[in-house]
Amino acid sequence: MRRLLVAGNWKMNASTDMAKALLSDILAADVQHCDVAVFPPFPYLSLAADTLADSAIQFGAQNCSTAEAGAYTGEVSVGMLQDIGCGMVLIGHSERRSLFHETDAAVLAKTERVLAAGMTAVVCVGETLDQRQSGYAELIVKQQLSALLHQLTEPQWSQVVIAYEPVWAIGTGETATPEQAQQMHAFIRSLLAGVSQKVADETRVLYGGSVKAANAAELFAQADIDGGLIGGASLTAEEFLGICRS
Ligand code: PGA
């Protein structure tokens, strides 16, 4: 049985005050019926580590370097994230793919580093509106997952979460219908079955793209949707916790 995961991707939003308030509100809500994770920007990860210590709420970074250490100005290594207690890293978010030219090869390299450190990789995939309208949505998602499907071993998949985020639904207020989302999630699960039935049965596939408290329950009720990756709605405790309660 896959346990639902609700993860908040704060993107490049926060201040010390805002992060403190949001983290303590999430902590105080003591959500029991699903896993909860937050992905604050790098400067607030230590604050998350301190605030969430001894709680079941997980936290992670929104990106990491493909390199191990050294002369890579501006980069943050997986080792550093592990050092401050991060359990997870978001990899290949569509904003990183489109704005920072992150390739599938980089996504694989980052994922392998995260897994080698014993952490969980939340790998994001999803098609653009053009690609969906041209009938290529499944092909694109398959391509984005292809390197992982070929390179990762069955045990490694236990440390991977996939987030399906159609680019046209991110930050637009336009959500995939539960049927559209379920269809893609079932397709992703069929790809995972190519690794093994165990991987298909146990890997969590989150939906992301304009999820809010008002539409989360319907999405999470779908057979192959195992929770959500939440952007805008993860910035206010009330909305984020409303989603967790769905
Ligand atoms: P959104 O973002 O919930 O604001 O659409 C989701 C994401 O980009 O992870």
PDB file of C-alpha atoms and ligand atoms in Angstrom:
ATOM      1  CA  MET A   1       0.000   0.000   0.000  1.00  0.00           C
ATOM      2  CA  ARG A   2       1.496   3.334  -1.021  1.00  0.00           C
ATOM      3  CA  ARG A   3       1.239   6.057   1.598  1.00  0.00           C
ATOM      4  CA  LEU A   4       0.178   9.451   0.281  1.00  0.00           C
ATOM      5  CA  LEU A   5       2.808  12.198   0.239  1.00  0.00           C
ATOM      6  CA  VAL A   6       1.981  15.897   0.163  1.00  0.00           C
ATOM      7  CA  ALA A   7       5.076  17.968  -0.636  1.00  0.00           C
ATOM      8  CA  GLY A   8       5.349  21.753  -0.678  1.00  0.00           C
ATOM      9  CA  ASN A   9       7.672  23.293  -3.265  1.00  0.00           C
ATOM     10  CA  TRP A  10       8.218  26.837  -2.057  1.00  0.00           C
ATOM     11  CA  LYS A  11      10.215  27.760  -5.196  1.00  0.00           C
ATOM     12  CA  MET A  12      12.038  31.114  -4.777  1.00  0.00           C
ATOM     13  CA  ASN A  13       9.640  32.401  -2.112  1.00  0.00           C
ATOM     14  CA  ALA A  14      10.247  32.956   1.614  1.00  0.00           C
ATOM     15  CA  SER A  15      11.859  35.102   4.270  1.00  0.00           C
ATOM     16  CA  THR A  16      13.061  34.043   7.699  1.00  0.00           C
ATOM     17  CA  ASP A  17       9.830  35.206   9.322  1.00  0.00           C
ATOM     18  CA  MET A  18       7.617  33.586   6.731  1.00  0.00           C
ATOM     19  CA  ALA A  19       9.562  30.294   6.844  1.00  0.00           C
ATOM     20  CA  LYS A  20       9.460  30.192  10.655  1.00  0.00           C
ATOM     21  CA  ALA A  21       5.709  30.819  10.755  1.00  0.00           C
ATOM     22  CA  LEU A  22       4.874  28.364   7.971  1.00  0.00           C
ATOM     23  CA  LEU A  23       7.058  25.578   9.384  1.00  0.00           C
ATOM     24  CA  SER A  24       5.687  25.957  12.895  1.00  0.00           C
ATOM     25  CA  ASP A  25       2.075  25.993  11.646  1.00  0.00           C
ATOM     26  CA  ILE A  26       2.691  22.790   9.653  1.00  0.00           C
ATOM     27  CA  LEU A  27       4.394  21.224  12.651  1.00  0.00           C
ATOM     28  CA  ALA A  28       1.568  22.196  15.004  1.00  0.00           C
ATOM     29  CA  ALA A  29      -1.055  20.635  12.729  1.00  0.00           C
ATOM     30  CA  ASP A  30       0.469  17.220  13.463  1.00  0.00           C
ATOM     31  CA  VAL A  31      -0.743  15.616  10.219  1.00  0.00           C
ATOM     32  CA  GLN A  32      -0.900  11.842  10.719  1.00  0.00           C
ATOM     33  CA  HIS A  33      -2.696  10.320   7.744  1.00  0.00           C
ATOM     34  CA  CYS A  34      -0.185  11.202   5.021  1.00  0.00           C
ATOM     35  CA  ASP A  35       3.527  11.920   4.709  1.00  0.00           C
ATOM     36  CA  VAL A  36       4.384  15.614   4.553  1.00  0.00           C
ATOM     37  CA  ALA A  37       7.494  17.226   3.081  1.00  0.00           C
ATOM     38  CA  VAL A  38       8.624  20.782   2.414  1.00  0.00           C
ATOM     39  CA  PHE A  39      11.159  22.087  -0.081  1.00  0.00           C
ATOM     40  CA  PRO A  40      12.282  25.566   1.049  1.00  0.00           C
ATOM     41  CA  PRO A  41      14.955  27.583  -0.794  1.00  0.00           C
ATOM     42  CA  PHE A  42      18.566  26.759   0.241  1.00  0.00           C
ATOM     43  CA  PRO A  43      18.996  29.596   2.804  1.00  0.00           C
ATOM     44  CA  TYR A  44      16.092  28.258   4.888  1.00  0.00           C
ATOM     45  CA  LEU A  45      17.052  24.571   4.915  1.00  0.00           C
ATOM     46  CA  SER A  46      18.942  24.839   8.205  1.00  0.00           C
ATOM     47  CA  LEU A  47      15.935  26.547   9.734  1.00  0.00           C
ATOM     48  CA  ALA A  48      13.788  23.654   8.492  1.00  0.00           C
ATOM     49  CA  ALA A  49      16.303  21.187   9.928  1.00  0.00           C
ATOM     50  CA  ASP A  50      16.101  22.862  13.357  1.00  0.00           C
ATOM     51  CA  THR A  51      12.334  23.397  13.364  1.00  0.00           C
ATOM     52  CA  LEU A  52      11.420  19.952  12.083  1.00  0.00           C
ATOM     53  CA  ALA A  53      13.955  17.955  14.108  1.00  0.00           C
ATOM     54  CA  ASP A  54      12.220  15.070  15.903  1.00  0.00           C
ATOM     55  CA  SER A  55       9.112  15.443  13.735  1.00  0.00           C
ATOM     56  CA  ALA A  56       7.899  13.165  10.962  1.00  0.00           C
ATOM     57  CA  ILE A  57       7.864  16.052   8.481  1.00  0.00           C
ATOM     58  CA  GLN A  58      10.570  15.660   5.910  1.00  0.00           C
ATOM     59  CA  PHE A  59      12.401  18.456   4.159  1.00  0.00           C
ATOM     60  CA  GLY A  60      14.527  18.723   1.098  1.00  0.00           C
ATOM     61  CA  ALA A  61      16.245  20.973  -1.416  1.00  0.00           C
ATOM     62  CA  GLN A  62      14.840  22.126  -4.737  1.00  0.00           C
ATOM     63  CA  ASN A  63      18.009  21.263  -6.652  1.00  0.00           C
ATOM     64  CA  CYS A  64      21.536  19.939  -6.254  1.00  0.00           C
ATOM     65  CA  SER A  65      24.757  19.831  -8.217  1.00  0.00           C
ATOM     66  CA  THR A  66      25.743  16.986 -10.523  1.00  0.00           C
ATOM     67  CA  ALA A  67      29.282  17.380  -9.150  1.00  0.00           C
ATOM     68  CA  GLU A  68      30.595  16.027  -5.868  1.00  0.00           C
ATOM     69  CA  ALA A  69      32.665  19.019  -4.691  1.00  0.00           C
ATOM     70  CA  GLY A  70      35.168  21.594  -5.853  1.00  0.00           C
ATOM     71  CA  ALA A  71      35.338  24.577  -8.173  1.00  0.00           C
ATOM     72  CA  TYR A  72      31.645  24.939  -9.058  1.00  0.00           C
ATOM     73  CA  THR A  73      30.781  28.473  -7.960  1.00  0.00           C
ATOM     74  CA  GLY A  74      27.157  28.833  -6.947  1.00  0.00           C
ATOM     75  CA  GLU A  75      26.427  25.119  -6.767  1.00  0.00           C
ATOM     76  CA  VAL A  76      25.285  23.093  -3.743  1.00  0.00           C
ATOM     77  CA  SER A  77      26.357  19.465  -3.430  1.00  0.00           C
ATOM     78  CA  VAL A  78      24.335  16.493  -2.267  1.00  0.00           C
ATOM     79  CA  GLY A  79      26.963  15.961   0.451  1.00  0.00           C
ATOM     80  CA  MET A  80      26.196  19.409   1.897  1.00  0.00           C
ATOM     81  CA  LEU A  81      22.470  18.718   1.843  1.00  0.00           C
ATOM     82  CA  GLN A  82      23.027  15.402   3.568  1.00  0.00           C
ATOM     83  CA  ASP A  83      25.275  17.123   6.106  1.00  0.00           C
ATOM     84  CA  ILE A  84      22.464  19.432   7.254  1.00  0.00           C
ATOM     85  CA  GLY A  85      19.958  16.581   7.441  1.00  0.00           C
ATOM     86  CA  CYS A  86      17.988  16.889   4.177  1.00  0.00           C
ATOM     87  CA  GLY A  87      16.239  13.667   3.327  1.00  0.00           C
ATOM     88  CA  MET A  88      15.033  14.596  -0.135  1.00  0.00           C
ATOM     89  CA  VAL A  89      15.930  16.545  -3.259  1.00  0.00           C
ATOM     90  CA  LEU A  90      13.609  17.754  -6.024  1.00  0.00           C
ATOM     91  CA  ILE A  91      15.136  16.994  -9.392  1.00  0.00           C
ATOM     92  CA  GLY A  92      14.251  18.108 -12.898  1.00  0.00           C
ATOM     93  CA  HIS A  93      11.403  20.474 -12.060  1.00  0.00           C
ATOM     94  CA  SER A  94      10.051  21.931 -15.300  1.00  0.00           C
ATOM     95  CA  GLU A  95      11.296  25.396 -14.295  1.00  0.00           C
ATOM     96  CA  ARG A  96      14.817  23.970 -14.036  1.00  0.00           C
ATOM     97  CA  ARG A  97      14.422  22.182 -17.346  1.00  0.00           C
ATOM     98  CA  SER A  98      13.077  25.196 -19.217  1.00  0.00           C
ATOM     99  CA  LEU A  99      14.818  28.155 -17.506  1.00  0.00           C
ATOM    100  CA  PHE A 100      18.135  26.505 -16.639  1.00  0.00           C
ATOM    101  CA  HIS A 101      18.408  24.036 -19.525  1.00  0.00           C
ATOM    102  CA  GLU A 102      18.518  20.985 -17.290  1.00  0.00           C
ATOM    103  CA  THR A 103      18.753  17.880 -19.479  1.00  0.00           C
ATOM    104  CA  ASP A 104      17.575  14.321 -18.873  1.00  0.00           C
ATOM    105  CA  ALA A 105      21.271  13.388 -18.518  1.00  0.00           C
ATOM    106  CA  ALA A 106      21.682  15.951 -15.717  1.00  0.00           C
ATOM    107  CA  VAL A 107      18.493  14.667 -14.089  1.00  0.00           C
ATOM    108  CA  LEU A 108      19.947  11.153 -14.093  1.00  0.00           C
ATOM    109  CA  ALA A 109      23.319  12.315 -12.731  1.00  0.00           C
ATOM    110  CA  LYS A 110      21.651  14.259  -9.902  1.00  0.00           C
ATOM    111  CA  THR A 111      19.324  11.371  -9.113  1.00  0.00           C
ATOM    112  CA  GLU A 112      22.259   8.958  -8.884  1.00  0.00           C
ATOM    113  CA  ARG A 113      24.093  11.292  -6.484  1.00  0.00           C
ATOM    114  CA  VAL A 114      21.019  11.646  -4.276  1.00  0.00           C
ATOM    115  CA  LEU A 115      20.413   7.900  -4.176  1.00  0.00           C
ATOM    116  CA  ALA A 116      24.075   7.167  -3.440  1.00  0.00           C
ATOM    117  CA  ALA A 117      23.758   9.461  -0.400  1.00  0.00           C
ATOM    118  CA  GLY A 118      20.811   7.398   0.844  1.00  0.00           C
ATOM    119  CA  MET A 119      18.357  10.241   0.238  1.00  0.00           C
ATOM    120  CA  THR A 120      15.098  10.330  -1.717  1.00  0.00           C
ATOM    121  CA  ALA A 121      14.941  11.844  -5.208  1.00  0.00           C
ATOM    122  CA  VAL A 122      11.648  13.453  -6.216  1.00  0.00           C
ATOM    123  CA  VAL A 123      11.976  13.467  -9.992  1.00  0.00           C
ATOM    124  CA  CYS A 124       9.638  15.756 -11.943  1.00  0.00           C
ATOM    125  CA  VAL A 125       8.335  15.068 -15.440  1.00  0.00           C
ATOM    126  CA  GLY A 126       5.611  16.593 -17.573  1.00  0.00           C
ATOM    127  CA  GLU A 127       4.675  17.818 -21.020  1.00  0.00           C
ATOM    128  CA  THR A 128       4.002  21.334 -22.325  1.00  0.00           C
ATOM    129  CA  LEU A 129       0.631  22.410 -23.712  1.00  0.00           C
ATOM    130  CA  ASP A 130       1.945  22.183 -27.285  1.00  0.00           C
ATOM    131  CA  GLN A 131       3.174  18.670 -26.708  1.00  0.00           C
ATOM    132  CA  ARG A 132      -0.169  17.618 -25.216  1.00  0.00           C
ATOM    133  CA  GLN A 133      -2.156  19.194 -28.025  1.00  0.00           C
ATOM    134  CA  SER A 134       0.037  17.459 -30.608  1.00  0.00           C
ATOM    135  CA  GLY A 135      -0.659  14.108 -28.932  1.00  0.00           C
ATOM    136  CA  TYR A 136       2.891  13.681 -27.611  1.00  0.00           C
ATOM    137  CA  ALA A 137       2.256  13.909 -23.862  1.00  0.00           C
ATOM    138  CA  GLU A 138       2.994  10.238 -23.112  1.00  0.00           C
ATOM    139  CA  LEU A 139       5.972  10.141 -25.458  1.00  0.00           C
ATOM    140  CA  ILE A 140       7.561  13.150 -23.727  1.00  0.00           C
ATOM    141  CA  VAL A 141       7.040  11.729 -20.253  1.00  0.00           C
ATOM    142  CA  LYS A 142       8.435   8.376 -21.384  1.00  0.00           C
ATOM    143  CA  GLN A 143      11.492  10.143 -22.822  1.00  0.00           C
ATOM    144  CA  GLN A 144      12.047  12.088 -19.606  1.00  0.00           C
ATOM    145  CA  LEU A 145      11.921   8.859 -17.569  1.00  0.00           C
ATOM    146  CA  SER A 146      13.806   6.699 -20.025  1.00  0.00           C
ATOM    147  CA  ALA A 147      17.335   7.095 -18.584  1.00  0.00           C
ATOM    148  CA  LEU A 148      16.079   6.387 -15.061  1.00  0.00           C
ATOM    149  CA  LEU A 149      14.109   3.349 -16.200  1.00  0.00           C
ATOM    150  CA  HIS A 150      17.204   1.927 -17.857  1.00  0.00           C
ATOM    151  CA  GLN A 151      19.852   2.854 -15.296  1.00  0.00           C
ATOM    152  CA  LEU A 152      18.330   2.466 -11.846  1.00  0.00           C
ATOM    153  CA  THR A 153      18.225  -0.900 -10.132  1.00  0.00           C
ATOM    154  CA  GLU A 154      15.104  -2.244  -8.446  1.00  0.00           C
ATOM    155  CA  PRO A 155      16.388  -1.449  -4.903  1.00  0.00           C
ATOM    156  CA  GLN A 156      17.238   2.118  -5.971  1.00  0.00           C
ATOM    157  CA  TRP A 157      13.607   2.741  -6.956  1.00  0.00           C
ATOM    158  CA  SER A 158      12.607   2.509  -3.291  1.00  0.00           C
ATOM    159  CA  GLN A 159      14.291   5.934  -2.898  1.00  0.00           C
ATOM    160  CA  VAL A 160      12.549   7.542  -5.881  1.00  0.00           C
ATOM    161  CA  VAL A 161       9.289   9.475  -6.020  1.00  0.00           C
ATOM    162  CA  ILE A 162       8.004  10.649  -9.394  1.00  0.00           C
ATOM    163  CA  ALA A 163       6.073  13.898  -9.702  1.00  0.00           C
ATOM    164  CA  TYR A 164       3.973  14.254 -12.837  1.00  0.00           C
ATOM    165  CA  GLU A 165       3.514  17.959 -13.432  1.00  0.00           C
ATOM    166  CA  PRO A 166       2.004  18.988 -16.755  1.00  0.00           C
ATOM    167  CA  VAL A 167       3.796  22.273 -17.554  1.00  0.00           C
ATOM    168  CA  TRP A 168       0.527  23.870 -18.678  1.00  0.00           C
ATOM    169  CA  ALA A 169      -0.957  23.329 -15.212  1.00  0.00           C
ATOM    170  CA  ILE A 170       1.930  24.774 -13.177  1.00  0.00           C
ATOM    171  CA  GLY A 171       1.075  28.116 -11.610  1.00  0.00           C
ATOM    172  CA  THR A 172      -1.671  28.698 -14.170  1.00  0.00           C
ATOM    173  CA  GLY A 173      -4.715  27.850 -12.088  1.00  0.00           C
ATOM    174  CA  GLU A 174      -5.544  25.268 -14.725  1.00  0.00           C
ATOM    175  CA  THR A 175      -5.431  21.765 -13.225  1.00  0.00           C
ATOM    176  CA  ALA A 176      -5.430  18.543 -15.198  1.00  0.00           C
ATOM    177  CA  THR A 177      -8.799  16.879 -14.702  1.00  0.00           C
ATOM    178  CA  PRO A 178      -8.641  13.889 -12.344  1.00  0.00           C
ATOM    179  CA  GLU A 179      -9.210  11.675 -15.419  1.00  0.00           C
ATOM    180  CA  GLN A 180      -6.364  13.282 -17.411  1.00  0.00           C
ATOM    181  CA  ALA A 181      -4.034  12.985 -14.432  1.00  0.00           C
ATOM    182  CA  GLN A 182      -5.051   9.397 -13.673  1.00  0.00           C
ATOM    183  CA  GLN A 183      -4.480   8.411 -17.291  1.00  0.00           C
ATOM    184  CA  MET A 184      -0.902   9.715 -17.230  1.00  0.00           C
ATOM    185  CA  HIS A 185      -0.217   8.254 -13.804  1.00  0.00           C
ATOM    186  CA  ALA A 186      -1.412   4.829 -14.989  1.00  0.00           C
ATOM    187  CA  PHE A 187       0.877   5.209 -18.003  1.00  0.00           C
ATOM    188  CA  ILE A 188       3.839   6.061 -15.749  1.00  0.00           C
ATOM    189  CA  ARG A 189       3.036   3.021 -13.610  1.00  0.00           C
ATOM    190  CA  SER A 190       3.025   0.854 -16.731  1.00  0.00           C
ATOM    191  CA  LEU A 191       6.527   2.145 -17.518  1.00  0.00           C
ATOM    192  CA  LEU A 192       7.631   1.303 -13.972  1.00  0.00           C
ATOM    193  CA  ALA A 193       6.240  -2.206 -14.463  1.00  0.00           C
ATOM    194  CA  GLY A 194       8.912  -2.582 -17.144  1.00  0.00           C
ATOM    195  CA  VAL A 195      11.460  -2.462 -14.288  1.00  0.00           C
ATOM    196  CA  SER A 196       9.442  -4.825 -12.102  1.00  0.00           C
ATOM    197  CA  GLN A 197       5.934  -5.255 -10.735  1.00  0.00           C
ATOM    198  CA  LYS A 198       7.273  -4.414  -7.276  1.00  0.00           C
ATOM    199  CA  VAL A 199       8.597  -1.067  -8.525  1.00  0.00           C
ATOM    200  CA  ALA A 200       5.250  -0.357 -10.214  1.00  0.00           C
ATOM    201  CA  ASP A 201       3.341  -1.259  -7.044  1.00  0.00           C
ATOM    202  CA  GLU A 202       5.544   0.618  -4.576  1.00  0.00           C
ATOM    203  CA  THR A 203       6.795   3.782  -6.311  1.00  0.00           C
ATOM    204  CA  ARG A 204       4.826   6.871  -5.421  1.00  0.00           C
ATOM    205  CA  VAL A 205       3.686   9.051  -8.310  1.00  0.00           C
ATOM    206  CA  LEU A 206       2.621  12.544  -7.214  1.00  0.00           C
ATOM    207  CA  TYR A 207       0.531  14.966  -9.252  1.00  0.00           C
ATOM    208  CA  GLY A 208       1.524  18.626  -9.420  1.00  0.00           C
ATOM    209  CA  GLY A 209       0.049  21.659 -11.136  1.00  0.00           C
ATOM    210  CA  SER A 210      -2.381  24.076  -9.497  1.00  0.00           C
ATOM    211  CA  VAL A 211      -3.360  21.668  -6.733  1.00  0.00           C
ATOM    212  CA  LYS A 212      -5.314  23.437  -3.991  1.00  0.00           C
ATOM    213  CA  ALA A 213      -7.465  22.433  -1.037  1.00  0.00           C
ATOM    214  CA  ALA A 214     -10.557  22.628  -3.244  1.00  0.00           C
ATOM    215  CA  ASN A 215      -9.411  20.110  -5.872  1.00  0.00           C
ATOM    216  CA  ALA A 216      -6.961  17.877  -3.969  1.00  0.00           C
ATOM    217  CA  ALA A 217      -9.443  15.281  -2.703  1.00  0.00           C
ATOM    218  CA  GLU A 218     -10.705  14.491  -6.189  1.00  0.00           C
ATOM    219  CA  LEU A 219      -7.172  14.133  -7.558  1.00  0.00           C
ATOM    220  CA  PHE A 220      -5.893  12.055  -4.629  1.00  0.00           C
ATOM    221  CA  ALA A 221      -8.889   9.711  -4.946  1.00  0.00           C
ATOM    222  CA  GLN A 222      -7.542   8.435  -8.288  1.00  0.00           C
ATOM    223  CA  ALA A 223      -6.062   4.945  -8.133  1.00  0.00           C
ATOM    224  CA  ASP A 224      -2.583   5.881  -9.339  1.00  0.00           C
ATOM    225  CA  ILE A 225      -2.192   9.321  -7.737  1.00  0.00           C
ATOM    226  CA  ASP A 226      -0.200   9.038  -4.520  1.00  0.00           C
ATOM    227  CA  GLY A 227      -0.292  12.646  -3.347  1.00  0.00           C
ATOM    228  CA  GLY A 228       0.791  16.002  -4.676  1.00  0.00           C
ATOM    229  CA  LEU A 229       3.672  18.366  -5.293  1.00  0.00           C
ATOM    230  CA  ILE A 230       2.264  21.740  -4.342  1.00  0.00           C
ATOM    231  CA  GLY A 231       3.677  25.091  -5.467  1.00  0.00           C
ATOM    232  CA  GLY A 232       1.657  28.260  -4.855  1.00  0.00           C
ATOM    233  CA  ALA A 233      -0.738  26.656  -2.399  1.00  0.00           C
ATOM    234  CA  SER A 234       2.144  25.443  -0.204  1.00  0.00           C
ATOM    235  CA  LEU A 235       2.990  29.017   0.805  1.00  0.00           C
ATOM    236  CA  THR A 236       0.083  29.449   3.189  1.00  0.00           C
ATOM    237  CA  ALA A 237      -0.385  27.019   6.061  1.00  0.00           C
ATOM    238  CA  GLU A 238      -4.156  26.998   5.802  1.00  0.00           C
ATOM    239  CA  GLU A 239      -4.199  26.011   2.136  1.00  0.00           C
ATOM    240  CA  PHE A 240      -1.312  23.536   2.430  1.00  0.00           C
ATOM    241  CA  LEU A 241      -2.814  21.850   5.482  1.00  0.00           C
ATOM    242  CA  GLY A 242      -6.194  21.803   3.719  1.00  0.00           C
ATOM    243  CA  ILE A 243      -4.518  19.758   0.982  1.00  0.00           C
ATOM    244  CA  CYS A 244      -2.887  17.463   3.562  1.00  0.00           C
ATOM    245  CA  ARG A 245      -6.320  16.858   5.080  1.00  0.00           C
ATOM    246  CA  SER A 246      -7.698  15.837   1.684  1.00  0.00           C
TER     247      SER A 246
HETATM  248  P1  PGA B   1       1.712  25.123  -8.603  1.00  0.00           P
HETATM  249  O1  PGA B   1       3.213  24.562  -8.799  1.00  0.00           O
HETATM  250  O2  PGA B   1       1.085  24.283  -7.525  1.00  0.00           O
HETATM  251  O3  PGA B   1       1.908  26.557  -8.182  1.00  0.00           O
HETATM  252  O4  PGA B   1       1.032  24.983  -9.902  1.00  0.00           O
HETATM  253  C1  PGA B   1       3.496  23.189  -8.709  1.00  0.00           C
HETATM  254  C2  PGA B   1       4.974  22.996  -8.913  1.00  0.00           C
HETATM  255  O5  PGA B   1       5.566  23.684  -9.744  1.00  0.00           O
HETATM  256  O6  PGA B   1       5.586  22.133  -8.255  1.00  0.00           O
END
